[in-house]
JSON list of C-alpha atoms in Angstrom, two decimals:
[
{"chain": "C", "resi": 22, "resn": "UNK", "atom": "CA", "xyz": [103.98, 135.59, 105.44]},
{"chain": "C", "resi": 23, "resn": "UNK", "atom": "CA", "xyz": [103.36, 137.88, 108.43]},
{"chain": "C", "resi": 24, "resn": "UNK", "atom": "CA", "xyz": [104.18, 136.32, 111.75]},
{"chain": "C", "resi": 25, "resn": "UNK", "atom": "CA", "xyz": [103.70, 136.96, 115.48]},
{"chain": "C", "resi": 26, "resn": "UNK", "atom": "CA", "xyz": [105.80, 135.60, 117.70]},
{"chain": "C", "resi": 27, "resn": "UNK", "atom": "CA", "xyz": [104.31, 134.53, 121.08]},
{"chain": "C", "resi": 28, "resn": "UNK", "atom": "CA", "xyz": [107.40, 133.95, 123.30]},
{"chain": "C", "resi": 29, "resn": "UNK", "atom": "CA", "xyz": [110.31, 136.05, 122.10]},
{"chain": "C", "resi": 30, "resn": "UNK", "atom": "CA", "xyz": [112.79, 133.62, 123.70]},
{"chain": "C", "resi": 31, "resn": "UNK", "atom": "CA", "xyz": [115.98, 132.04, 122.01]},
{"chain": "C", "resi": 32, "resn": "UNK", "atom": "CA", "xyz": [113.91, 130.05, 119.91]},
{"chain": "C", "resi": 33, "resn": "UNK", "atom": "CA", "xyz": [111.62, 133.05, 119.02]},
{"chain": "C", "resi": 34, "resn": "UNK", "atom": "CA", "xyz": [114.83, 135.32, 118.20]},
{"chain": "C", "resi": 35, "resn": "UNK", "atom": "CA", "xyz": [116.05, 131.94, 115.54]},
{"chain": "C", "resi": 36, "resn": "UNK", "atom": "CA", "xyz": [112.76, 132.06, 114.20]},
{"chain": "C", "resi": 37, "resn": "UNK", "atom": "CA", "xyz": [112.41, 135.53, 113.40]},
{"chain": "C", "resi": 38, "resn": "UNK", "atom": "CA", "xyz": [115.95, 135.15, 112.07]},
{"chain": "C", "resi": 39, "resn": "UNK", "atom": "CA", "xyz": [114.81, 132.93, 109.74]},
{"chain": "C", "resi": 40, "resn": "UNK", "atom": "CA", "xyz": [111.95, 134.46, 108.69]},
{"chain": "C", "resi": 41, "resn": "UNK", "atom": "CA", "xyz": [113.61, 137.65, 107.68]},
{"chain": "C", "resi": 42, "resn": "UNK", "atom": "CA", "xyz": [115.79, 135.40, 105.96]},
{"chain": "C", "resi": 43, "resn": "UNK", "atom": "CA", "xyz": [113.33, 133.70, 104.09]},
{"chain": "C", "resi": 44, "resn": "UNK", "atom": "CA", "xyz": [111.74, 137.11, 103.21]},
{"chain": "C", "resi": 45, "resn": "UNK", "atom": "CA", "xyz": [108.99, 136.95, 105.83]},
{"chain": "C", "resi": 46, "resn": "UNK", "atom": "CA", "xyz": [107.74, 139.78, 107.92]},
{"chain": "C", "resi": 47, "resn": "UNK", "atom": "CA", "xyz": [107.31, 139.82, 112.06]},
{"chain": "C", "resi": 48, "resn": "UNK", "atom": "CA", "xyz": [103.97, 141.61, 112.77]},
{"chain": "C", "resi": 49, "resn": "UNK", "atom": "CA", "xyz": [104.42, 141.31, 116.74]},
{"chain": "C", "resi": 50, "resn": "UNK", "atom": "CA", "xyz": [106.23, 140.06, 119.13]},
{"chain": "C", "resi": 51, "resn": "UNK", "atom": "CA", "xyz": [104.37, 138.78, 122.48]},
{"chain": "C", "resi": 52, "resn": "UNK", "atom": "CA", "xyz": [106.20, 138.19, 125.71]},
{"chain": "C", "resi": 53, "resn": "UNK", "atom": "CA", "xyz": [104.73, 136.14, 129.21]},
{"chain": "C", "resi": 54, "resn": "UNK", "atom": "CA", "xyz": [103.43, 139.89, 130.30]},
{"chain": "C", "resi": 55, "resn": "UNK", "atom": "CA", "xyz": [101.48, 140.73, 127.18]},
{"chain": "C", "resi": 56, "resn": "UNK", "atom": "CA", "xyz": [97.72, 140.20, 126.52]},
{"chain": "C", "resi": 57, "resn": "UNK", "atom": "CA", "xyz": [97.17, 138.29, 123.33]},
{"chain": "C", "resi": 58, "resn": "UNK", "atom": "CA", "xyz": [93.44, 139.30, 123.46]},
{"chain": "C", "resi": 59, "resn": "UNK", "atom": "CA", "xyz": [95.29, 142.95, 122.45]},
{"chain": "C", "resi": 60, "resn": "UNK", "atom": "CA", "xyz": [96.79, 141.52, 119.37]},
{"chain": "C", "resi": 61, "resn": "UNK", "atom": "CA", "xyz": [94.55, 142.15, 115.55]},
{"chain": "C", "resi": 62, "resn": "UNK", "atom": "CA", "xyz": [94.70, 138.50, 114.14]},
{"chain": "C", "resi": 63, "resn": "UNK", "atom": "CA", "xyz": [93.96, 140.23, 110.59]},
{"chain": "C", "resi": 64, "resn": "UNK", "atom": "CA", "xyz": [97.45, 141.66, 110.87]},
{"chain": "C", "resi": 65, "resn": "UNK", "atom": "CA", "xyz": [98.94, 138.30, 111.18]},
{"chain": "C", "resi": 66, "resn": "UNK", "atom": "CA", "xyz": [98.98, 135.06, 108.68]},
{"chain": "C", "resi": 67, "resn": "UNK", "atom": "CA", "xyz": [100.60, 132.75, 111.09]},
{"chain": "C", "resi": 68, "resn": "UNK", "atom": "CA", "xyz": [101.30, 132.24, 115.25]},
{"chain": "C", "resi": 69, "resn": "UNK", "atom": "CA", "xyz": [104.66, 130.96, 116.42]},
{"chain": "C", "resi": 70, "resn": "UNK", "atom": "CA", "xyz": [104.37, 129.79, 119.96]},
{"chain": "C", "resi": 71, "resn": "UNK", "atom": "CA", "xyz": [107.65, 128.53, 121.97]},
{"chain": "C", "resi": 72, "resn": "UNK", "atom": "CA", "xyz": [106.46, 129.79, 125.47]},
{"chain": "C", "resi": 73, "resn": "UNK", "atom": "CA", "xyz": [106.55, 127.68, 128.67]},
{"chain": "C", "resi": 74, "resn": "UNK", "atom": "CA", "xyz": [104.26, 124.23, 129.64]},
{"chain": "C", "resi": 75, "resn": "UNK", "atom": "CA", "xyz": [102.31, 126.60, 131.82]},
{"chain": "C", "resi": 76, "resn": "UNK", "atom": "CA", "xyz": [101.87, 129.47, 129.68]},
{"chain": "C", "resi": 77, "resn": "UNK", "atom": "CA", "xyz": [101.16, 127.18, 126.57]},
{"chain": "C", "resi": 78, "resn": "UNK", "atom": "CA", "xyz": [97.61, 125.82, 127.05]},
{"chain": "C", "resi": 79, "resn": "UNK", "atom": "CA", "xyz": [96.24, 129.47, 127.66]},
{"chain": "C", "resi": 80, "resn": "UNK", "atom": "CA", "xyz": [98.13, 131.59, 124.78]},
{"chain": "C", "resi": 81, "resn": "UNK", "atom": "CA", "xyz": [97.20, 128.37, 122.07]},
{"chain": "C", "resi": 82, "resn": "UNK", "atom": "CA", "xyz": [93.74, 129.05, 123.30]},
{"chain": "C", "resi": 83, "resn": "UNK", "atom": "CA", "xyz": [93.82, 132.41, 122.86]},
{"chain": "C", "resi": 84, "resn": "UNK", "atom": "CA", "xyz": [94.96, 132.26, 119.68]},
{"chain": "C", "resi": 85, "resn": "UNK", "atom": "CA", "xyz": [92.90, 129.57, 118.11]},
{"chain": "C", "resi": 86, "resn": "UNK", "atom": "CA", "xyz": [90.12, 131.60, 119.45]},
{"chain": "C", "resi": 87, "resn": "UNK", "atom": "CA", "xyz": [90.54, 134.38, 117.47]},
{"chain": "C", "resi": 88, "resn": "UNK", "atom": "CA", "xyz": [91.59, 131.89, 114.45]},
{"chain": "C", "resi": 89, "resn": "UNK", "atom": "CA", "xyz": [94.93, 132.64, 114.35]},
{"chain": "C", "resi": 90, "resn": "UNK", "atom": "CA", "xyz": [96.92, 129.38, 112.66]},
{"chain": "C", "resi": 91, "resn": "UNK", "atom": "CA", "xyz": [99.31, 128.65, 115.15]},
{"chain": "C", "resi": 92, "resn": "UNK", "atom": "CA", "xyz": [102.94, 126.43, 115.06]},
{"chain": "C", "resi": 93, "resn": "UNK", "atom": "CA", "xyz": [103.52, 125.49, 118.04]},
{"chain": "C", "resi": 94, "resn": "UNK", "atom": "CA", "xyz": [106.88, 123.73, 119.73]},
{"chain": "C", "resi": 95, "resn": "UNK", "atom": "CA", "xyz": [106.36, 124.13, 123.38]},
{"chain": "C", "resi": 96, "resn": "UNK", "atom": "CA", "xyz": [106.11, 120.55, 125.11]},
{"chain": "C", "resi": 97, "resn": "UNK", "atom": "CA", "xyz": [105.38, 119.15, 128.74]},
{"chain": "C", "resi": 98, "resn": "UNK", "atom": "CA", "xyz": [101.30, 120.15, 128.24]},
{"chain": "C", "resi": 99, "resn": "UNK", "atom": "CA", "xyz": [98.28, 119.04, 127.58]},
{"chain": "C", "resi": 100, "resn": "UNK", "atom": "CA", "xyz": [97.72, 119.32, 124.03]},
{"chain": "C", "resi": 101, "resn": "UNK", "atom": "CA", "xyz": [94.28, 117.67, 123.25]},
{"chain": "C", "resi": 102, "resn": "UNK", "atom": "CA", "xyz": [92.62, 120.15, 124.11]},
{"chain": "C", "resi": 103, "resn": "UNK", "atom": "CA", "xyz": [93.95, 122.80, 121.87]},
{"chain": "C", "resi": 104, "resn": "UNK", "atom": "CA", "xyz": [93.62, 119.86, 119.48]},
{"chain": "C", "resi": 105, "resn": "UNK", "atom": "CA", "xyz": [90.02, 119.41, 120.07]},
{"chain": "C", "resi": 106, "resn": "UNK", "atom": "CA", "xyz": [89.71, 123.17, 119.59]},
{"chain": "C", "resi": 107, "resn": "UNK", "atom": "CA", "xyz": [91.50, 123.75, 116.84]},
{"chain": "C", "resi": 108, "resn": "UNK", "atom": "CA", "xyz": [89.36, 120.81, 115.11]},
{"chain": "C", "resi": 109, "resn": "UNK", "atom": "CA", "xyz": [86.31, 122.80, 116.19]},
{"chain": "C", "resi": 110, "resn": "UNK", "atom": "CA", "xyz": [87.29, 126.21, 114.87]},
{"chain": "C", "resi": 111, "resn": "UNK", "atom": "CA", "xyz": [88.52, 124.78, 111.88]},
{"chain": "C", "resi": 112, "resn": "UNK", "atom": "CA", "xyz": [91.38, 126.50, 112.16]},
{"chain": "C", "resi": 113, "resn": "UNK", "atom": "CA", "xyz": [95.38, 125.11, 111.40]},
{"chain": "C", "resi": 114, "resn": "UNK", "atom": "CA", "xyz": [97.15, 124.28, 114.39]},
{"chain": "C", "resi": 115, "resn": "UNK", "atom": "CA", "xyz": [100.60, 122.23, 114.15]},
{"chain": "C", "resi": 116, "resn": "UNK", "atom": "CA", "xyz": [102.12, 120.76, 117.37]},
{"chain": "C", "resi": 117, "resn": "UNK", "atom": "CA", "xyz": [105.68, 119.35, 117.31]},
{"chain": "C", "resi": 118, "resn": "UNK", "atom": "CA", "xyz": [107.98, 118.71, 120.16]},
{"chain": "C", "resi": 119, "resn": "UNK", "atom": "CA", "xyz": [110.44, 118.78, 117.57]},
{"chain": "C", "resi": 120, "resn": "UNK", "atom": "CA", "xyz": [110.84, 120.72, 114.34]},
{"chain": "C", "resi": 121, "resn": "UNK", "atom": "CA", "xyz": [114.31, 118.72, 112.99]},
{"chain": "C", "resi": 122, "resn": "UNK", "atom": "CA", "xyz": [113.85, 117.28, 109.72]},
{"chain": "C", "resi": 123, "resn": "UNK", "atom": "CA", "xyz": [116.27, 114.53, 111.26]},
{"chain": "C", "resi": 124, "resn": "UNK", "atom": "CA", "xyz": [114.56, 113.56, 114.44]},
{"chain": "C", "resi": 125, "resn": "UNK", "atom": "CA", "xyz": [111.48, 112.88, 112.42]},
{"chain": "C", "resi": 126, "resn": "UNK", "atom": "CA", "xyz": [113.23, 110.27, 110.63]},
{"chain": "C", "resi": 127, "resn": "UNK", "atom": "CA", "xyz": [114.96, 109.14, 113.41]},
{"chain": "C", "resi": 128, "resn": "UNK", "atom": "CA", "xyz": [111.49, 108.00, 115.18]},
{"chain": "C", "resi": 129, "resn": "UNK", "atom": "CA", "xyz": [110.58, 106.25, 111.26]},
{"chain": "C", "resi": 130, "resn": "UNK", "atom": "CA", "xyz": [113.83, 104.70, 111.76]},
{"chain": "C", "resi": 131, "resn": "UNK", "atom": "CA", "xyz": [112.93, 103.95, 115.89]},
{"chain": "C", "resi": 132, "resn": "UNK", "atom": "CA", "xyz": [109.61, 102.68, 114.51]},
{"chain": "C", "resi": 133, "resn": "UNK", "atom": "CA", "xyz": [111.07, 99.93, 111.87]},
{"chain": "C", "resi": 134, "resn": "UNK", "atom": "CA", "xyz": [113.59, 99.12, 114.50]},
{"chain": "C", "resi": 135, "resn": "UNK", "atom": "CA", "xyz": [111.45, 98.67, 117.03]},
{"chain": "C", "resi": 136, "resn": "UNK", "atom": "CA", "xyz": [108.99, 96.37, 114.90]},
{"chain": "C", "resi": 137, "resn": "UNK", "atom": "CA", "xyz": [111.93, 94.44, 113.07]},
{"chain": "C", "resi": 138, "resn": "UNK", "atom": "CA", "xyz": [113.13, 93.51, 117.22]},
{"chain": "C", "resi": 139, "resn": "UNK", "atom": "CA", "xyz": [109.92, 93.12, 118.73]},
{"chain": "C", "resi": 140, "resn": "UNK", "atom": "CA", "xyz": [110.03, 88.67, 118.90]},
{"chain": "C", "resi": 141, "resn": "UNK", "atom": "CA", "xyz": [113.95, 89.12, 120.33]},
{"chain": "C", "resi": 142, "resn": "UNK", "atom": "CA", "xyz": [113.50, 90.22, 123.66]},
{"chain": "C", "resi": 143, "resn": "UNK", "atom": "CA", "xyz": [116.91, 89.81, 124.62]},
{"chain": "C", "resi": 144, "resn": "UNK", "atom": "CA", "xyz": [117.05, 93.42, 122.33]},
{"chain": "C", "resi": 145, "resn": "UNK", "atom": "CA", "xyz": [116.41, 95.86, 124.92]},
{"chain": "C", "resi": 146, "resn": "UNK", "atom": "CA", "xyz": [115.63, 99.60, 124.21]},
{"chain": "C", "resi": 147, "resn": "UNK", "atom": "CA", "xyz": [116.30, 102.75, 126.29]},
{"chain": "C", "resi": 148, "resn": "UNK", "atom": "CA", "xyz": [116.78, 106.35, 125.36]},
{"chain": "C", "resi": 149, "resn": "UNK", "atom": "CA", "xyz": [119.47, 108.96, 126.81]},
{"chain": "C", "resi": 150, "resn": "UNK", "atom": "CA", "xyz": [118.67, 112.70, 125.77]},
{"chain": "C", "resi": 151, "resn": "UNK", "atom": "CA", "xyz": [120.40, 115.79, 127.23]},
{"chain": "C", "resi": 152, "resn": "UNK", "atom": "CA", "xyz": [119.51, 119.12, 127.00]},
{"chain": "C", "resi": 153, "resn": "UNK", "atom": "CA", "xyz": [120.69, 122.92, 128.64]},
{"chain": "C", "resi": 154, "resn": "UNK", "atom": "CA", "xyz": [119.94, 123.24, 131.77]},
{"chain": "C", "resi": 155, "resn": "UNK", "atom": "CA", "xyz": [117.26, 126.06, 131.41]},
{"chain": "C", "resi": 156, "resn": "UNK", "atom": "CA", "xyz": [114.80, 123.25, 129.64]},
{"chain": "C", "resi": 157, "resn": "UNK", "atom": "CA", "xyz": [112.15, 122.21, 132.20]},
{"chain": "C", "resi": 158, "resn": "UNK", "atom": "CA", "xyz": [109.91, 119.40, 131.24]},
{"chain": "C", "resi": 159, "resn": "UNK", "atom": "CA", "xyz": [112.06, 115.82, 131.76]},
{"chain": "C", "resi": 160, "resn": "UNK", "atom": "CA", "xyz": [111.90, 113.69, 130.10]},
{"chain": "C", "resi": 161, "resn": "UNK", "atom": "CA", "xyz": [111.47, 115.74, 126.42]},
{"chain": "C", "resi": 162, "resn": "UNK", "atom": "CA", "xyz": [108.65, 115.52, 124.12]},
{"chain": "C", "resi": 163, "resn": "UNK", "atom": "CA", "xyz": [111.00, 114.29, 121.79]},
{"chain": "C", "resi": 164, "resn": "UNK", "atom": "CA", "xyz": [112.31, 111.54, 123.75]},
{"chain": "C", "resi": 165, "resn": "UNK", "atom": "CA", "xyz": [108.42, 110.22, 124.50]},
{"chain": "C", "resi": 166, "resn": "UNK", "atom": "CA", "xyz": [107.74, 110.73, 120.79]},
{"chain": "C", "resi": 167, "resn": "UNK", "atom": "CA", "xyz": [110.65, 108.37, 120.25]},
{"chain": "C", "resi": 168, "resn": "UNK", "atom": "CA", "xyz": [109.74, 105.73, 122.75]},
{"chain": "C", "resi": 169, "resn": "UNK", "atom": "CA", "xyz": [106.33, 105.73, 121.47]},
{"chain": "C", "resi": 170, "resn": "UNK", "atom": "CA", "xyz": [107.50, 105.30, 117.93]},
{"chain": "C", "resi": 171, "resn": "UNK", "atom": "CA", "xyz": [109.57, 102.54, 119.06]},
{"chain": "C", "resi": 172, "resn": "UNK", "atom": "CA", "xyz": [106.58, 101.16, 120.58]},
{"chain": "C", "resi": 173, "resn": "UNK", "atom": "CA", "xyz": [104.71, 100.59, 117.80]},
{"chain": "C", "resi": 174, "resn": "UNK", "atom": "CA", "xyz": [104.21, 97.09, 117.17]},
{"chain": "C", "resi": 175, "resn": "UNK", "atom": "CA", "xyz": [105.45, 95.52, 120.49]},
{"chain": "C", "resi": 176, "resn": "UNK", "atom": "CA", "xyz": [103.57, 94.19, 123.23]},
{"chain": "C", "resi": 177, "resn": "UNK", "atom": "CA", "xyz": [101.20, 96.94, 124.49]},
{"chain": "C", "resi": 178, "resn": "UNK", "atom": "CA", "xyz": [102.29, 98.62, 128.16]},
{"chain": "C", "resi": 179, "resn": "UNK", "atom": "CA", "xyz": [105.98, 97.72, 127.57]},
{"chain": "C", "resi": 180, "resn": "UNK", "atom": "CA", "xyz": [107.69, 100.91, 128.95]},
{"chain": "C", "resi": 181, "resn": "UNK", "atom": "CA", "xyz": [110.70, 102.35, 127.02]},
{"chain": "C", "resi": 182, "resn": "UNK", "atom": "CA", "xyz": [112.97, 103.37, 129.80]},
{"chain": "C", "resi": 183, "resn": "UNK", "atom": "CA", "xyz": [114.43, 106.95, 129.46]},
{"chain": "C", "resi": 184, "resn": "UNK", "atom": "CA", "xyz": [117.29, 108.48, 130.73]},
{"chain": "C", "resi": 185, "resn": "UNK", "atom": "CA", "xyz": [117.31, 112.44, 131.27]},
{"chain": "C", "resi": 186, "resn": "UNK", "atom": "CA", "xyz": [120.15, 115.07, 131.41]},
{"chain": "C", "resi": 187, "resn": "UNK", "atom": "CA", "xyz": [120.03, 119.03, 132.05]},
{"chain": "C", "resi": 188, "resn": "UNK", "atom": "CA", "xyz": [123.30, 120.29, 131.98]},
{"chain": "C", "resi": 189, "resn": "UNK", "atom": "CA", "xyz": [125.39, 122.99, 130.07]},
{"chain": "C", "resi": 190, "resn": "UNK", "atom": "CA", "xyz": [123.99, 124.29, 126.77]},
{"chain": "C", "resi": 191, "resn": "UNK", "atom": "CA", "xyz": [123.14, 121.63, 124.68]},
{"chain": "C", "resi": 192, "resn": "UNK", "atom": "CA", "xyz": [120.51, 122.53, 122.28]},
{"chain": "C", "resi": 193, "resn": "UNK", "atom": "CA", "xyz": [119.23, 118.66, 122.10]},
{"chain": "C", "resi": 194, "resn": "UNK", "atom": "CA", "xyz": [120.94, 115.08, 122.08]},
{"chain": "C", "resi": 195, "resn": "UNK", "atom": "CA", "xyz": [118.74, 112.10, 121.69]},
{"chain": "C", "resi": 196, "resn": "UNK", "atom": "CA", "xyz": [120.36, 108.51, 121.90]},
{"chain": "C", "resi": 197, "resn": "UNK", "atom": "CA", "xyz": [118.40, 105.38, 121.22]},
{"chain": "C", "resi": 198, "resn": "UNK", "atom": "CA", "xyz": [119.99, 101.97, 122.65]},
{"chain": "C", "resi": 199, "resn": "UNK", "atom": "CA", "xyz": [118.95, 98.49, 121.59]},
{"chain": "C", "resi": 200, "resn": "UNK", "atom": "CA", "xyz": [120.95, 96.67, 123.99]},
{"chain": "C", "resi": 201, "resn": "UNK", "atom": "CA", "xyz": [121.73, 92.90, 123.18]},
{"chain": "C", "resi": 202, "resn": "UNK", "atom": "CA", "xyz": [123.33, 90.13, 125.05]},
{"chain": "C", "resi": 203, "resn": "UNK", "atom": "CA", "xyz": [126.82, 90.56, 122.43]},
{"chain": "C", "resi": 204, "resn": "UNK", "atom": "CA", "xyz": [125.35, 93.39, 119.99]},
{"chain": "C", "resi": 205, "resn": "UNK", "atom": "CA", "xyz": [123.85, 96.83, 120.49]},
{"chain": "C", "resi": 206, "resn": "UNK", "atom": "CA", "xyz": [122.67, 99.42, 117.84]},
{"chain": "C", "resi": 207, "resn": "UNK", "atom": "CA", "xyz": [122.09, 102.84, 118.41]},
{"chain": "C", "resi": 208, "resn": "UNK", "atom": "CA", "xyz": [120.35, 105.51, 116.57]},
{"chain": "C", "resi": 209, "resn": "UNK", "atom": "CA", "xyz": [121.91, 109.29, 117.10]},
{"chain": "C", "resi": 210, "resn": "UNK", "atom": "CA", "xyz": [120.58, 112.87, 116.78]},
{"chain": "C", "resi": 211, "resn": "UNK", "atom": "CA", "xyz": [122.90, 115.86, 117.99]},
{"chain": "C", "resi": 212, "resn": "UNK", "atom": "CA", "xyz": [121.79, 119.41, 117.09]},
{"chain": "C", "resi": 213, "resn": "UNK", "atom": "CA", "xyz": [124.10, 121.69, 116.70]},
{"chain": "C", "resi": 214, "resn": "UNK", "atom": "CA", "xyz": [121.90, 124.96, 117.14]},
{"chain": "C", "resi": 215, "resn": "UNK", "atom": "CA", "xyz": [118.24, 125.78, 117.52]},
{"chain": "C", "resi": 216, "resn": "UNK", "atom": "CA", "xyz": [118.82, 127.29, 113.81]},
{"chain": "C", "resi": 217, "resn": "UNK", "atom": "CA", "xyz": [118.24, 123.99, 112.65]},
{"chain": "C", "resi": 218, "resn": "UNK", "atom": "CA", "xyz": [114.57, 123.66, 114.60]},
{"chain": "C", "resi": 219, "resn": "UNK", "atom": "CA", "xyz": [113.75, 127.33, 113.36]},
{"chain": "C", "resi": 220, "resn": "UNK", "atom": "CA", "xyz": [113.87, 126.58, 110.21]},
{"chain": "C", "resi": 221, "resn": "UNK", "atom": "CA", "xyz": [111.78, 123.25, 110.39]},
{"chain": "C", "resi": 222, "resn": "UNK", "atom": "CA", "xyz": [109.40, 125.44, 111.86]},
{"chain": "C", "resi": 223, "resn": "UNK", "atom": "CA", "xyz": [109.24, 128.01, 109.58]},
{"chain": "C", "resi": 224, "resn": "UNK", "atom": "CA", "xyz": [109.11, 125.75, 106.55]},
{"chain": "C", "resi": 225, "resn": "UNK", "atom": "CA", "xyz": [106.28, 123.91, 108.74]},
{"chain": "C", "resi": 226, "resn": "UNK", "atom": "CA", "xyz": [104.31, 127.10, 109.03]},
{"chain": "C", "resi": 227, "resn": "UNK", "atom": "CA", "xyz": [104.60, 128.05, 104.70]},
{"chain": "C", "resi": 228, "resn": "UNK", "atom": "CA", "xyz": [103.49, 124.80, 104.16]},
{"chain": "C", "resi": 229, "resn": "UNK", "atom": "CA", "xyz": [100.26, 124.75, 106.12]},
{"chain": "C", "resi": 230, "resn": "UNK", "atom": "CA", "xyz": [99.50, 128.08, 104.87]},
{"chain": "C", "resi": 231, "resn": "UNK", "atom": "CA", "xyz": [99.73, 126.81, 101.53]},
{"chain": "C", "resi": 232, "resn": "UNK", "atom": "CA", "xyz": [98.05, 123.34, 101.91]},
{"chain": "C", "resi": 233, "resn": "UNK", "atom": "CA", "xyz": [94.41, 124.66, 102.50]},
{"chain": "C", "resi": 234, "resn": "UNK", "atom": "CA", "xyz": [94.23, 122.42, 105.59]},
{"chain": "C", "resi": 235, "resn": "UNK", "atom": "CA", "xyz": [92.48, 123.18, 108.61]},
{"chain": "C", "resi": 236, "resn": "UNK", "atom": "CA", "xyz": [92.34, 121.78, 111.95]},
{"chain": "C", "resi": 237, "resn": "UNK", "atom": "CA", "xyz": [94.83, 119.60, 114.23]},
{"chain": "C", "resi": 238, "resn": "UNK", "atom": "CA", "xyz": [97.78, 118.79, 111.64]},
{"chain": "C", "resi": 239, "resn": "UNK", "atom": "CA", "xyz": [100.94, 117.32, 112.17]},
{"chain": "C", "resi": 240, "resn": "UNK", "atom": "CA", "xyz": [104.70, 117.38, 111.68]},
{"chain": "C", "resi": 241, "resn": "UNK", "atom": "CA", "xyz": [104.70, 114.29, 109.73]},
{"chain": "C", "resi": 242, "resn": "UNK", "atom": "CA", "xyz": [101.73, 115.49, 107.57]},
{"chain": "C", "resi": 243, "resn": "UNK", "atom": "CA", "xyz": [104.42, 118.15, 106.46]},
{"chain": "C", "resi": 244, "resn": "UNK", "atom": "CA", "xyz": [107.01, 115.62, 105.65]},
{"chain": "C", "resi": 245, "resn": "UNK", "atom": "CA", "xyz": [104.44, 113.44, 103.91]},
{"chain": "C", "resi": 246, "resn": "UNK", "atom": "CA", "xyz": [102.57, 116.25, 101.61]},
{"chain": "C", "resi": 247, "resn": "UNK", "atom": "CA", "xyz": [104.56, 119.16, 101.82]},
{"chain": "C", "resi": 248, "resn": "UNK", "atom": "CA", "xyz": [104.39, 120.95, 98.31]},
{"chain": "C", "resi": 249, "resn": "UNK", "atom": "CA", "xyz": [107.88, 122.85, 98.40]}
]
């Protein structure tokens, strides 16, 4: 797999990491300065794009344009649109505010949860998530992804109330509180590094290549049909 990296961050230095690992090759590597229209998309299989909420929308653009598949983990934007053009250009693009293996079940587990509490209102839920202070968008993708997974099921407009912390270096904590009147239950994700969304990514970006499919896909379609 030959790679470009758009946004040669921390999380684009774990990804390439992990894709020499893995045996993959970086083609490029494309910083907030650089002109993507410069870049050969026959050189490259696969765009990973960790950028910045206002830098996103243009470089996914860019690069769907010139139907380059793109894996993309940047949150706090619009994504519809790129969605909407990616399902145009028939051309893979999969969005993810989060690329943990464990936060995606977490949200199947916020989802039963959710349901199985839904007639006991006295069960109230909130979510706590911390990150490093450099992250920008509050609350995180992940955190909304979680509320609206725990949404599913329960009265429509309900709002999940959600706590935010930037502080320190704290790659990502997400805490999910059903609070009762003599009972709570929480469901936990720490990360420990961004190694750990890296590789989600990466394995996220062989499997798309291999599964033929084109278009808007998600990270739960990789979870659901991955092939290896």
């Amino acid at each position: 797999m030959k790679a470009l990296i758009v946004g040669p961050g921390k999380m684009g230095r774990a990804i390439e990491a992990v894709l020499l690992v893995r045996g993959h090759g970086v083609r490029a590597r494309v910083g907030r300065k650089d002109d993507l229209e410069a870049v050969e998309p026959d050189v490259v299989d696969v765009a990973f794009e960790f950028t910045s909420p206002d830098a996103a929308p243009r470089a996914v653009a860019t690069l769907l344009a010139h139907r380059v598949p793109v894996v993309s983990g940047t949150t706090g934007w619009d994504v519809e649109p790129a969605r909407r053009l990616a399902s145009e250009r028939r051309v893979p693009f999969l969005h993810s505010p989060n690329f943990s293996i464990g936060v995606a079940a977490l949200r199947r587990a916020a989802m039963v949860l959710g349901g199985a509490l839904a007639r006991f209102p006295e069960f109230e839920p909130a979510i706590v998530e911390r990150h490093h202070s450099a992250k920008k968008d509050a609350p995180s993708g992940t955190a909304k992804a979680i509320a609206a997974a725990v949404g599913v099921g329960r009265p429509a407009g309900e709002e999940i109330p959600i706590v935010s912390l930037r502080h320190g270096g704290q790659p990502g904590e997400h805490v999910l509180v059903f609070e009762g009147p003599d009972e709570s239950i929480e469901l936990v994700h720490r990360a420990r590094s961004r190694s750990l969304f890296a590789l989600g990514a990466v394995q996220a970006a062989e499997w798309l290549l291999k599964s033929g499919l084109t278009g808007p896909v998600t990270f739960e379609d990789f979870l659901d049909r991955r092939t290896g």
